[in-house]
Amino acid sequence: MDFILKNEDFDIKKILESGQNFSYTLSKDSFFIKREKLSIEIKTIDDKTYFNIDEEFFNKYLFNYFDMNTNYELIRNNINKNFPELKKYTDFGKGLRFLNQDFIEVSTTFIISQNNNMKRIKSSIEKLVDIYGKEKEFPSLDKLKTIKKEDFRQLGVGFRDEYLYKFYQTITIEQIEDLKKMATREAFETLVSFKGIGPKVANCILLFGLGKRDVFPVDTHIKQIMEKLYFDEKNTSPKEIEEFALKKFRNYASYIQQYLFYYKVNNKI
DNA sequence: GCCCAGGGATGCG
DNA sequence: CGCATCCATGGG
């Protein structure tokens, strides 16, 4: 191990198993991701995370990916201070971070995610990478554009095949660059104009693929936990929950969403 | 057989 | 606008 990162808010297991990325493997206690044709081994023990690459490689290829410009300890402290009812969630999720991922990979993941479960999302992404990726890295947009519509079914994506097919055929590198420059609301409207991308998927793409933090994706888990926390168990629409959360949590909304989600899917409640 | 899974499209009133 | 139904697929 060549590089050791000391940071209490960096737990590779929590980060990779928090439902934002499915392109990793686990062997023994180590996680592996592919970058620059390298298989990068990552392992967190207490407050230290070990990498089999040097610091220069980390700074060049992984620093932004792991959102190292953001102080998660400060964010947790501020959440605990302003919303004490959320402390058990930030404590449970200590070590979580957002991953600033590639737009196409995130879009693919969350188009597949609709009405699906995490296990099969991961399975579909693995098959996509195995069949179409070079050196087991996520395939390029040019490669994805060559996939025929009928070939998506072998990935186990079911009825989402035409969503992926149309998305890859329509999207361009230029449009992705435009999306990165847009304000959150404008980018949201552009994303939901694609067939197969609704409000929830668009918000996840904004969050994980375009670096936007002023969003609050509401899926079945977030809906349940938010209704329990703030709506007296009353059935409440995703739209209403989203607006409530953005107004109440302001610039902490997306971080709180991630802590709530992680708690909900990993704490068997 | 049922219901659910990090939902969304479509149709109907 | 809100609401119901359907969508492919595997696990509980």
PDB file of C-alpha atoms (C1' of nucleotides) in Angstrom:
ATOM      1  CA  MET A   1       0.000   0.000   0.000  1.00  0.00           C
ATOM      2  CA  ASP A   2       1.598   3.200  -1.204  1.00  0.00           C
ATOM      3  CA  PHE A   3      -0.796   5.897  -0.071  1.00  0.00           C
ATOM      4  CA  ILE A   4      -2.527   6.260   3.270  1.00  0.00           C
ATOM      5  CA  LEU A   5      -5.341   8.766   3.668  1.00  0.00           C
ATOM      6  CA  LYS A   6      -6.133   9.857   7.200  1.00  0.00           C
ATOM      7  CA  ASN A   7      -9.701  11.133   7.397  1.00  0.00           C
ATOM      8  CA  GLU A   8     -12.473  10.176   9.788  1.00  0.00           C
ATOM      9  CA  ASP A   9     -15.084  10.942   7.173  1.00  0.00           C
ATOM     10  CA  PHE A  10     -13.859   8.394   4.649  1.00  0.00           C
ATOM     11  CA  ASP A  11     -15.190   4.853   4.922  1.00  0.00           C
ATOM     12  CA  ILE A  12     -14.800   3.080   1.578  1.00  0.00           C
ATOM     13  CA  LYS A  13     -17.313   0.385   2.510  1.00  0.00           C
ATOM     14  CA  LYS A  14     -20.015   2.909   3.321  1.00  0.00           C
ATOM     15  CA  ILE A  15     -19.180   5.063   0.294  1.00  0.00           C
ATOM     16  CA  LEU A  16     -19.333   2.225  -2.230  1.00  0.00           C
ATOM     17  CA  GLU A  17     -22.270   0.448  -0.623  1.00  0.00           C
ATOM     18  CA  SER A  18     -24.493   3.522  -0.356  1.00  0.00           C
ATOM     19  CA  GLY A  19     -26.274   3.033  -3.675  1.00  0.00           C
ATOM     20  CA  GLN A  20     -24.561   5.727  -5.697  1.00  0.00           C
ATOM     21  CA  ASN A  21     -22.151   3.504  -7.641  1.00  0.00           C
ATOM     22  CA  PHE A  22     -22.260  -0.137  -8.736  1.00  0.00           C
ATOM     23  CA  SER A  23     -18.984  -0.441 -10.641  1.00  0.00           C
ATOM     24  CA  TYR A  24     -16.764  -1.912  -7.965  1.00  0.00           C
ATOM     25  CA  THR A  25     -15.806  -5.316  -6.650  1.00  0.00           C
ATOM     26  CA  LEU A  26     -15.273  -6.619  -3.150  1.00  0.00           C
ATOM     27  CA  SER A  27     -12.684  -9.224  -2.199  1.00  0.00           C
ATOM     28  CA  LYS A  28     -11.986 -10.107   1.407  1.00  0.00           C
ATOM     29  CA  ASP A  29     -11.945  -6.714   3.150  1.00  0.00           C
ATOM     30  CA  SER A  30     -10.750  -4.706   0.147  1.00  0.00           C
ATOM     31  CA  PHE A  31     -12.723  -2.848  -2.475  1.00  0.00           C
ATOM     32  CA  PHE A  32     -11.499  -2.536  -6.063  1.00  0.00           C
ATOM     33  CA  ILE A  33     -12.292   0.120  -8.669  1.00  0.00           C
ATOM     34  CA  LYS A  34     -10.848   0.473 -12.179  1.00  0.00           C
ATOM     35  CA  ARG A  35      -9.034   3.654 -13.244  1.00  0.00           C
ATOM     36  CA  GLU A  36      -6.522   4.247 -16.012  1.00  0.00           C
ATOM     37  CA  LYS A  37      -6.368   0.490 -16.672  1.00  0.00           C
ATOM     38  CA  LEU A  38      -5.369  -0.034 -13.060  1.00  0.00           C
ATOM     39  CA  SER A  39      -7.178  -2.110 -10.497  1.00  0.00           C
ATOM     40  CA  ILE A  40      -7.131   0.098  -7.428  1.00  0.00           C
ATOM     41  CA  GLU A  41      -7.379  -1.623  -4.063  1.00  0.00           C
ATOM     42  CA  ILE A  42      -8.915   0.392  -1.257  1.00  0.00           C
ATOM     43  CA  LYS A  43      -9.334  -0.558   2.372  1.00  0.00           C
ATOM     44  CA  THR A  44     -10.458   1.485   5.376  1.00  0.00           C
ATOM     45  CA  ILE A  45      -9.379   0.574   8.906  1.00  0.00           C
ATOM     46  CA  ASP A  46     -10.639   2.973  11.569  1.00  0.00           C
ATOM     47  CA  ASP A  47      -9.680   6.490  10.431  1.00  0.00           C
ATOM     48  CA  LYS A  48      -7.115   5.406   7.821  1.00  0.00           C
ATOM     49  CA  THR A  49      -7.749   4.359   4.226  1.00  0.00           C
ATOM     50  CA  TYR A  50      -5.104   2.443   2.313  1.00  0.00           C
ATOM     51  CA  PHE A  51      -4.573   2.622  -1.455  1.00  0.00           C
ATOM     52  CA  ASN A  52      -2.229   0.597  -3.669  1.00  0.00           C
ATOM     53  CA  ILE A  53      -1.436   3.711  -5.707  1.00  0.00           C
ATOM     54  CA  ASP A  54       0.706   6.706  -4.797  1.00  0.00           C
ATOM     55  CA  GLU A  55      -0.405  10.129  -3.665  1.00  0.00           C
ATOM     56  CA  GLU A  56       0.220  11.700  -7.070  1.00  0.00           C
ATOM     57  CA  PHE A  57      -2.166   9.228  -8.709  1.00  0.00           C
ATOM     58  CA  PHE A  58      -4.734   9.836  -5.980  1.00  0.00           C
ATOM     59  CA  ASN A  59      -4.563  13.602  -6.413  1.00  0.00           C
ATOM     60  CA  LYS A  60      -4.778  13.383 -10.196  1.00  0.00           C
ATOM     61  CA  TYR A  61      -7.513  10.757 -10.668  1.00  0.00           C
ATOM     62  CA  LEU A  62      -9.308  10.245  -7.363  1.00  0.00           C
ATOM     63  CA  PHE A  63      -9.257  13.496  -5.381  1.00  0.00           C
ATOM     64  CA  ASN A  64     -12.268  15.029  -7.104  1.00  0.00           C
ATOM     65  CA  TYR A  65     -13.971  11.631  -7.502  1.00  0.00           C
ATOM     66  CA  PHE A  66     -14.022  11.196  -3.735  1.00  0.00           C
ATOM     67  CA  ASP A  67     -15.171  14.799  -3.250  1.00  0.00           C
ATOM     68  CA  MET A  68     -12.117  15.652  -1.157  1.00  0.00           C
ATOM     69  CA  ASN A  69     -12.769  19.391  -1.348  1.00  0.00           C
ATOM     70  CA  THR A  70     -15.791  18.918   0.902  1.00  0.00           C
ATOM     71  CA  ASN A  71     -15.483  18.834   4.697  1.00  0.00           C
ATOM     72  CA  TYR A  72     -17.959  16.145   5.750  1.00  0.00           C
ATOM     73  CA  GLU A  73     -17.139  16.448   9.430  1.00  0.00           C
ATOM     74  CA  LEU A  74     -18.227  20.085   9.319  1.00  0.00           C
ATOM     75  CA  ILE A  75     -21.384  19.118   7.436  1.00  0.00           C
ATOM     76  CA  ARG A  76     -22.294  16.446   9.993  1.00  0.00           C
ATOM     77  CA  ASN A  77     -21.701  18.870  12.846  1.00  0.00           C
ATOM     78  CA  ASN A  78     -23.901  21.517  11.262  1.00  0.00           C
ATOM     79  CA  ILE A  79     -26.658  19.006  10.550  1.00  0.00           C
ATOM     80  CA  ASN A  80     -26.530  17.802  14.161  1.00  0.00           C
ATOM     81  CA  LYS A  81     -26.687  21.353  15.461  1.00  0.00           C
ATOM     82  CA  ASN A  82     -29.563  22.524  13.249  1.00  0.00           C
ATOM     83  CA  PHE A  83     -31.519  19.249  13.124  1.00  0.00           C
ATOM     84  CA  PRO A  84     -30.763  17.297  16.310  1.00  0.00           C
ATOM     85  CA  GLU A  85     -33.402  14.721  15.402  1.00  0.00           C
ATOM     86  CA  LEU A  86     -31.054  13.582  12.609  1.00  0.00           C
ATOM     87  CA  LYS A  87     -27.989  12.887  14.749  1.00  0.00           C
ATOM     88  CA  LYS A  88     -28.503   9.129  14.817  1.00  0.00           C
ATOM     89  CA  TYR A  89     -28.454   9.105  11.013  1.00  0.00           C
ATOM     90  CA  THR A  90     -25.286  11.194  10.627  1.00  0.00           C
ATOM     91  CA  ASP A  91     -23.599   9.103  13.323  1.00  0.00           C
ATOM     92  CA  PHE A  92     -24.557   5.869  11.584  1.00  0.00           C
ATOM     93  CA  GLY A  93     -23.379   7.209   8.227  1.00  0.00           C
ATOM     94  CA  LYS A  94     -20.144   8.784   9.423  1.00  0.00           C
ATOM     95  CA  GLY A  95     -17.594   8.135   6.672  1.00  0.00           C
ATOM     96  CA  LEU A  96     -20.040   8.555   3.806  1.00  0.00           C
ATOM     97  CA  ARG A  97     -19.068  10.872   0.961  1.00  0.00           C
ATOM     98  CA  PHE A  98     -20.555  11.734  -2.404  1.00  0.00           C
ATOM     99  CA  LEU A  99     -18.754  10.362  -5.431  1.00  0.00           C
ATOM    100  CA  ASN A 100     -18.369  12.826  -8.309  1.00  0.00           C
ATOM    101  CA  GLN A 101     -18.922  10.345 -11.092  1.00  0.00           C
ATOM    102  CA  ASP A 102     -19.005  10.283 -14.859  1.00  0.00           C
ATOM    103  CA  PHE A 103     -22.289  11.586 -16.251  1.00  0.00           C
ATOM    104  CA  ILE A 104     -22.937   8.674 -18.609  1.00  0.00           C
ATOM    105  CA  GLU A 105     -22.225   6.062 -15.954  1.00  0.00           C
ATOM    106  CA  VAL A 106     -24.572   7.737 -13.488  1.00  0.00           C
ATOM    107  CA  SER A 107     -27.306   8.192 -16.098  1.00  0.00           C
ATOM    108  CA  THR A 108     -27.037   4.531 -17.053  1.00  0.00           C
ATOM    109  CA  THR A 109     -27.154   3.386 -13.440  1.00  0.00           C
ATOM    110  CA  PHE A 110     -30.205   5.406 -12.495  1.00  0.00           C
ATOM    111  CA  ILE A 111     -32.183   4.777 -15.686  1.00  0.00           C
ATOM    112  CA  ILE A 112     -31.762   1.082 -14.808  1.00  0.00           C
ATOM    113  CA  SER A 113     -32.670   1.761 -11.170  1.00  0.00           C
ATOM    114  CA  GLN A 114     -36.336   2.598 -11.697  1.00  0.00           C
ATOM    115  CA  ASN A 115     -38.669   0.053 -10.091  1.00  0.00           C
ATOM    116  CA  ASN A 116     -35.619  -2.177  -9.586  1.00  0.00           C
ATOM    117  CA  ASN A 117     -33.505  -3.387  -6.683  1.00  0.00           C
ATOM    118  CA  MET A 118     -29.866  -2.689  -5.844  1.00  0.00           C
ATOM    119  CA  LYS A 119     -28.710  -6.255  -6.401  1.00  0.00           C
ATOM    120  CA  ARG A 120     -29.991  -6.390  -9.953  1.00  0.00           C
ATOM    121  CA  ILE A 121     -28.834  -2.861 -10.746  1.00  0.00           C
ATOM    122  CA  LYS A 122     -25.316  -3.954  -9.823  1.00  0.00           C
ATOM    123  CA  SER A 123     -25.684  -7.151 -11.830  1.00  0.00           C
ATOM    124  CA  SER A 124     -26.776  -5.218 -14.948  1.00  0.00           C
ATOM    125  CA  ILE A 125     -23.914  -2.722 -14.645  1.00  0.00           C
ATOM    126  CA  GLU A 126     -21.439  -5.585 -14.233  1.00  0.00           C
ATOM    127  CA  LYS A 127     -22.701  -7.261 -17.385  1.00  0.00           C
ATOM    128  CA  LEU A 128     -22.552  -3.980 -19.306  1.00  0.00           C
ATOM    129  CA  VAL A 129     -18.936  -3.441 -18.225  1.00  0.00           C
ATOM    130  CA  ASP A 130     -17.969  -7.071 -18.898  1.00  0.00           C
ATOM    131  CA  ILE A 131     -19.415  -7.123 -22.398  1.00  0.00           C
ATOM    132  CA  TYR A 132     -18.750  -3.598 -23.662  1.00  0.00           C
ATOM    133  CA  GLY A 133     -16.070  -2.098 -21.405  1.00  0.00           C
ATOM    134  CA  LYS A 134     -12.358  -2.079 -22.264  1.00  0.00           C
ATOM    135  CA  GLU A 135     -10.112  -3.393 -19.474  1.00  0.00           C
ATOM    136  CA  LYS A 136     -13.243  -3.707 -17.317  1.00  0.00           C
ATOM    137  CA  GLU A 137     -13.706   0.070 -17.239  1.00  0.00           C
ATOM    138  CA  PHE A 138     -17.107   1.603 -17.874  1.00  0.00           C
ATOM    139  CA  PRO A 139     -17.701   1.752 -21.668  1.00  0.00           C
ATOM    140  CA  SER A 140     -17.362   5.034 -23.545  1.00  0.00           C
ATOM    141  CA  LEU A 141     -20.365   6.844 -25.007  1.00  0.00           C
ATOM    142  CA  ASP A 142     -19.167   5.995 -28.535  1.00  0.00           C
ATOM    143  CA  LYS A 143     -19.185   2.304 -27.601  1.00  0.00           C
ATOM    144  CA  LEU A 144     -22.609   2.562 -25.948  1.00  0.00           C
ATOM    145  CA  LYS A 145     -24.013   4.148 -29.103  1.00  0.00           C
ATOM    146  CA  THR A 146     -23.180   0.957 -31.043  1.00  0.00           C
ATOM    147  CA  ILE A 147     -25.328  -1.315 -28.866  1.00  0.00           C
ATOM    148  CA  LYS A 148     -28.451  -2.534 -30.654  1.00  0.00           C
ATOM    149  CA  LYS A 149     -31.768  -2.203 -28.871  1.00  0.00           C
ATOM    150  CA  GLU A 150     -32.372  -5.940 -28.691  1.00  0.00           C
ATOM    151  CA  ASP A 151     -28.969  -6.492 -27.073  1.00  0.00           C
ATOM    152  CA  PHE A 152     -29.890  -4.616 -23.894  1.00  0.00           C
ATOM    153  CA  ARG A 153     -32.153  -7.396 -22.677  1.00  0.00           C
ATOM    154  CA  GLN A 154     -29.217  -9.741 -22.025  1.00  0.00           C
ATOM    155  CA  LEU A 155     -28.122  -7.274 -19.338  1.00  0.00           C
ATOM    156  CA  GLY A 156     -31.314  -7.979 -17.395  1.00  0.00           C
ATOM    157  CA  VAL A 157     -32.619  -4.416 -17.682  1.00  0.00           C
ATOM    158  CA  GLY A 158     -36.086  -5.513 -18.808  1.00  0.00           C
ATOM    159  CA  PHE A 159     -38.403  -2.801 -20.098  1.00  0.00           C
ATOM    160  CA  ARG A 160     -35.715  -0.149 -19.580  1.00  0.00           C
ATOM    161  CA  ASP A 161     -33.968  -1.310 -22.745  1.00  0.00           C
ATOM    162  CA  GLU A 162     -35.558   1.319 -24.966  1.00  0.00           C
ATOM    163  CA  TYR A 163     -34.830   4.054 -22.409  1.00  0.00           C
ATOM    164  CA  LEU A 164     -31.110   3.268 -22.523  1.00  0.00           C
ATOM    165  CA  TYR A 165     -31.108   2.823 -26.295  1.00  0.00           C
ATOM    166  CA  LYS A 166     -32.806   6.158 -26.992  1.00  0.00           C
ATOM    167  CA  PHE A 167     -30.697   7.960 -24.393  1.00  0.00           C
ATOM    168  CA  TYR A 168     -27.411   6.787 -25.901  1.00  0.00           C
ATOM    169  CA  GLN A 169     -28.596   7.531 -29.448  1.00  0.00           C
ATOM    170  CA  THR A 170     -29.692  11.060 -28.529  1.00  0.00           C
ATOM    171  CA  ILE A 171     -27.132  12.390 -26.050  1.00  0.00           C
ATOM    172  CA  THR A 172     -23.922  14.026 -27.296  1.00  0.00           C
ATOM    173  CA  ILE A 173     -20.663  15.084 -25.671  1.00  0.00           C
ATOM    174  CA  GLU A 174     -21.574  18.676 -26.481  1.00  0.00           C
ATOM    175  CA  GLN A 175     -24.933  18.365 -24.715  1.00  0.00           C
ATOM    176  CA  ILE A 176     -23.239  16.893 -21.650  1.00  0.00           C
ATOM    177  CA  GLU A 177     -20.888  19.882 -21.520  1.00  0.00           C
ATOM    178  CA  ASP A 178     -23.906  22.187 -21.771  1.00  0.00           C
ATOM    179  CA  LEU A 179     -25.619  20.348 -18.896  1.00  0.00           C
ATOM    180  CA  LYS A 180     -22.557  20.854 -16.704  1.00  0.00           C
ATOM    181  CA  LYS A 181     -22.788  24.615 -17.223  1.00  0.00           C
ATOM    182  CA  MET A 182     -26.537  24.854 -16.573  1.00  0.00           C
ATOM    183  CA  ALA A 183     -28.211  25.858 -13.331  1.00  0.00           C
ATOM    184  CA  THR A 184     -29.825  22.990 -11.445  1.00  0.00           C
ATOM    185  CA  ARG A 185     -33.426  23.733 -12.478  1.00  0.00           C
ATOM    186  CA  GLU A 186     -32.572  24.112 -16.171  1.00  0.00           C
ATOM    187  CA  ALA A 187     -30.518  20.905 -16.193  1.00  0.00           C
ATOM    188  CA  PHE A 188     -33.399  19.136 -14.428  1.00  0.00           C
ATOM    189  CA  GLU A 189     -35.846  20.126 -17.184  1.00  0.00           C
ATOM    190  CA  THR A 190     -33.434  18.932 -19.853  1.00  0.00           C
ATOM    191  CA  LEU A 191     -32.957  15.574 -18.135  1.00  0.00           C
ATOM    192  CA  VAL A 192     -36.650  14.825 -17.596  1.00  0.00           C
ATOM    193  CA  SER A 193     -37.290  15.463 -21.300  1.00  0.00           C
ATOM    194  CA  PHE A 194     -35.625  12.084 -21.970  1.00  0.00           C
ATOM    195  CA  LYS A 195     -38.017   9.156 -22.026  1.00  0.00           C
ATOM    196  CA  GLY A 196     -37.317   7.018 -18.969  1.00  0.00           C
ATOM    197  CA  ILE A 197     -35.925   9.856 -16.882  1.00  0.00           C
ATOM    198  CA  GLY A 198     -38.415  11.236 -14.349  1.00  0.00           C
ATOM    199  CA  PRO A 199     -37.964  13.532 -11.354  1.00  0.00           C
ATOM    200  CA  LYS A 200     -36.250  11.008  -9.083  1.00  0.00           C
ATOM    201  CA  VAL A 201     -33.756   9.717 -11.649  1.00  0.00           C
ATOM    202  CA  ALA A 202     -33.034  13.277 -12.845  1.00  0.00           C
ATOM    203  CA  ASN A 203     -32.254  14.362  -9.286  1.00  0.00           C
ATOM    204  CA  CYS A 204     -29.848  11.443  -8.824  1.00  0.00           C
ATOM    205  CA  ILE A 205     -28.078  12.321 -12.078  1.00  0.00           C
ATOM    206  CA  LEU A 206     -27.821  15.958 -10.979  1.00  0.00           C
ATOM    207  CA  LEU A 207     -26.435  14.854  -7.627  1.00  0.00           C
ATOM    208  CA  PHE A 208     -23.936  12.135  -8.569  1.00  0.00           C
ATOM    209  CA  GLY A 209     -23.213  12.976 -12.210  1.00  0.00           C
ATOM    210  CA  LEU A 210     -23.343  16.756 -12.393  1.00  0.00           C
ATOM    211  CA  GLY A 211     -22.128  17.718  -8.937  1.00  0.00           C
ATOM    212  CA  LYS A 212     -25.334  19.510  -7.929  1.00  0.00           C
ATOM    213  CA  ARG A 213     -26.020  19.550  -4.187  1.00  0.00           C
ATOM    214  CA  ASP A 214     -29.257  21.568  -4.105  1.00  0.00           C
ATOM    215  CA  VAL A 215     -31.408  18.500  -4.760  1.00  0.00           C
ATOM    216  CA  PHE A 216     -33.330  15.935  -2.688  1.00  0.00           C
ATOM    217  CA  PRO A 217     -34.153  12.734  -4.610  1.00  0.00           C
ATOM    218  CA  VAL A 218     -37.216  10.991  -3.148  1.00  0.00           C
ATOM    219  CA  ASP A 219     -37.439   7.240  -3.750  1.00  0.00           C
ATOM    220  CA  THR A 220     -39.493   4.639  -1.885  1.00  0.00           C
ATOM    221  CA  HIS A 221     -37.010   4.503   1.019  1.00  0.00           C
ATOM    222  CA  ILE A 222     -36.710   8.273   1.449  1.00  0.00           C
ATOM    223  CA  LYS A 223     -40.482   8.601   1.175  1.00  0.00           C
ATOM    224  CA  GLN A 224     -41.006   6.104   4.002  1.00  0.00           C
ATOM    225  CA  ILE A 225     -38.389   7.537   6.335  1.00  0.00           C
ATOM    226  CA  MET A 226     -39.424  11.172   5.723  1.00  0.00           C
ATOM    227  CA  GLU A 227     -43.091  10.378   6.312  1.00  0.00           C
ATOM    228  CA  LYS A 228     -42.112   8.774   9.610  1.00  0.00           C
ATOM    229  CA  LEU A 229     -39.888  11.712  10.633  1.00  0.00           C
ATOM    230  CA  TYR A 230     -41.923  14.711   9.536  1.00  0.00           C
ATOM    231  CA  PHE A 231     -45.383  13.776   8.230  1.00  0.00           C
ATOM    232  CA  ASP A 232     -46.873  11.725  11.091  1.00  0.00           C
ATOM    233  CA  GLU A 233     -46.756   8.572   8.924  1.00  0.00           C
ATOM    234  CA  LYS A 234     -49.185  10.208   6.511  1.00  0.00           C
ATOM    235  CA  ASN A 235     -48.978   9.278   2.819  1.00  0.00           C
ATOM    236  CA  THR A 236     -47.241  12.235   1.166  1.00  0.00           C
ATOM    237  CA  SER A 237     -46.320  12.764  -2.461  1.00  0.00           C
ATOM    238  CA  PRO A 238     -42.628  12.681  -3.465  1.00  0.00           C
ATOM    239  CA  LYS A 239     -42.974  16.212  -4.816  1.00  0.00           C
ATOM    240  CA  GLU A 240     -44.274  17.548  -1.507  1.00  0.00           C
ATOM    241  CA  ILE A 241     -41.542  15.748   0.441  1.00  0.00           C
ATOM    242  CA  GLU A 242     -38.882  17.145  -1.898  1.00  0.00           C
ATOM    243  CA  GLU A 243     -40.133  20.732  -1.542  1.00  0.00           C
ATOM    244  CA  PHE A 244     -40.399  20.361   2.238  1.00  0.00           C
ATOM    245  CA  ALA A 245     -36.832  19.018   2.487  1.00  0.00           C
ATOM    246  CA  LEU A 246     -35.265  21.635   0.211  1.00  0.00           C
ATOM    247  CA  LYS A 247     -36.907  24.402   2.215  1.00  0.00           C
ATOM    248  CA  LYS A 248     -36.138  22.940   5.648  1.00  0.00           C
ATOM    249  CA  PHE A 249     -32.633  21.551   5.046  1.00  0.00           C
ATOM    250  CA  ARG A 250     -31.485  24.163   2.497  1.00  0.00           C
ATOM    251  CA  ASN A 251     -27.862  23.571   1.513  1.00  0.00           C
ATOM    252  CA  TYR A 252     -27.695  20.394   3.631  1.00  0.00           C
ATOM    253  CA  ALA A 253     -30.595  18.699   1.824  1.00  0.00           C
ATOM    254  CA  SER A 254     -28.631  16.372  -0.439  1.00  0.00           C
ATOM    255  CA  TYR A 255     -26.249  15.328   2.344  1.00  0.00           C
ATOM    256  CA  ILE A 256     -29.144  14.567   4.687  1.00  0.00           C
ATOM    257  CA  GLN A 257     -30.819  12.577   1.940  1.00  0.00           C
ATOM    258  CA  GLN A 258     -27.693  10.426   1.636  1.00  0.00           C
ATOM    259  CA  TYR A 259     -27.432   9.803   5.391  1.00  0.00           C
ATOM    260  CA  LEU A 260     -31.147   8.920   5.612  1.00  0.00           C
ATOM    261  CA  PHE A 261     -30.934   6.580   2.641  1.00  0.00           C
ATOM    262  CA  TYR A 262     -27.860   4.801   3.963  1.00  0.00           C
ATOM    263  CA  TYR A 263     -29.458   4.300   7.362  1.00  0.00           C
ATOM    264  CA  LYS A 264     -32.695   3.045   5.863  1.00  0.00           C
ATOM    265  CA  VAL A 265     -31.159   0.400   3.590  1.00  0.00           C
ATOM    266  CA  ASN A 266     -28.429  -0.757   5.971  1.00  0.00           C
ATOM    267  CA  ASN A 267     -30.094  -0.720   9.354  1.00  0.00           C
ATOM    268  CA  LYS A 268     -32.944  -3.184   8.754  1.00  0.00           C
ATOM    269  CA  ILE A 269     -35.663  -0.991  10.236  1.00  0.00           C
TER     270      ILE A 269
ATOM    271  C1'  DG B   1     -49.774 -16.990  -6.286  1.00  0.00           C
ATOM    272  C1'  DC B   2     -48.581 -12.356  -3.949  1.00  0.00           C
ATOM    273  C1'  DC B   3     -45.624  -8.029  -3.122  1.00  0.00           C
ATOM    274  C1'  DC B   4     -41.520  -5.371  -3.595  1.00  0.00           C
ATOM    275  C1'  DA B   5     -37.473  -3.153  -5.686  1.00  0.00           C
ATOM    276  C1'  DG B   6     -33.224   4.052  -5.228  1.00  0.00           C
ATOM    277  C1'  DG B   7     -40.072   5.019 -10.917  1.00  0.00           C
ATOM    278  C1'  DG B   8     -41.917   6.498 -15.045  1.00  0.00           C
ATOM    279  C1'  DA B   9     -45.102   6.442 -19.163  1.00  0.00           C
ATOM    280  C1'  DT B  10     -49.591   6.346 -20.423  1.00  0.00           C
ATOM    281  C1'  DG B  11     -54.473   6.835 -20.209  1.00  0.00           C
ATOM    282  C1'  DC B  12     -58.651   8.192 -18.018  1.00  0.00           C
ATOM    283  C1'  DG B  13     -61.740  11.185 -15.359  1.00  0.00           C
TER     284       DG B  13
ATOM    285  C1'  DC C   1     -54.570  18.033 -12.006  1.00  0.00           C
ATOM    286  C1'  DG C   2     -54.670  13.360  -9.329  1.00  0.00           C
ATOM    287  C1'  DC C   3     -55.059   8.613  -9.762  1.00  0.00           C
ATOM    288  C1'  DA C   4     -54.698   3.613 -11.613  1.00  0.00           C
ATOM    289  C1'  DT C   5     -52.385   0.475 -14.380  1.00  0.00           C
ATOM    290  C1'  DC C   6     -48.689  -1.512 -16.709  1.00  0.00           C
ATOM    291  C1'  DC C   7     -43.933  -2.217 -17.530  1.00  0.00           C
ATOM    292  C1'  DA C   8     -39.337  -7.003 -17.102  1.00  0.00           C
ATOM    293  C1'  DT C   9     -37.375  -9.582 -13.709  1.00  0.00           C
ATOM    294  C1'  DG C  10     -35.815 -12.013  -9.646  1.00  0.00           C
ATOM    295  C1'  DG C  11     -36.142 -12.554  -4.534  1.00  0.00           C
ATOM    296  C1'  DG C  12     -38.787 -13.049  -0.317  1.00  0.00           C
TER     297       DG C  12
END
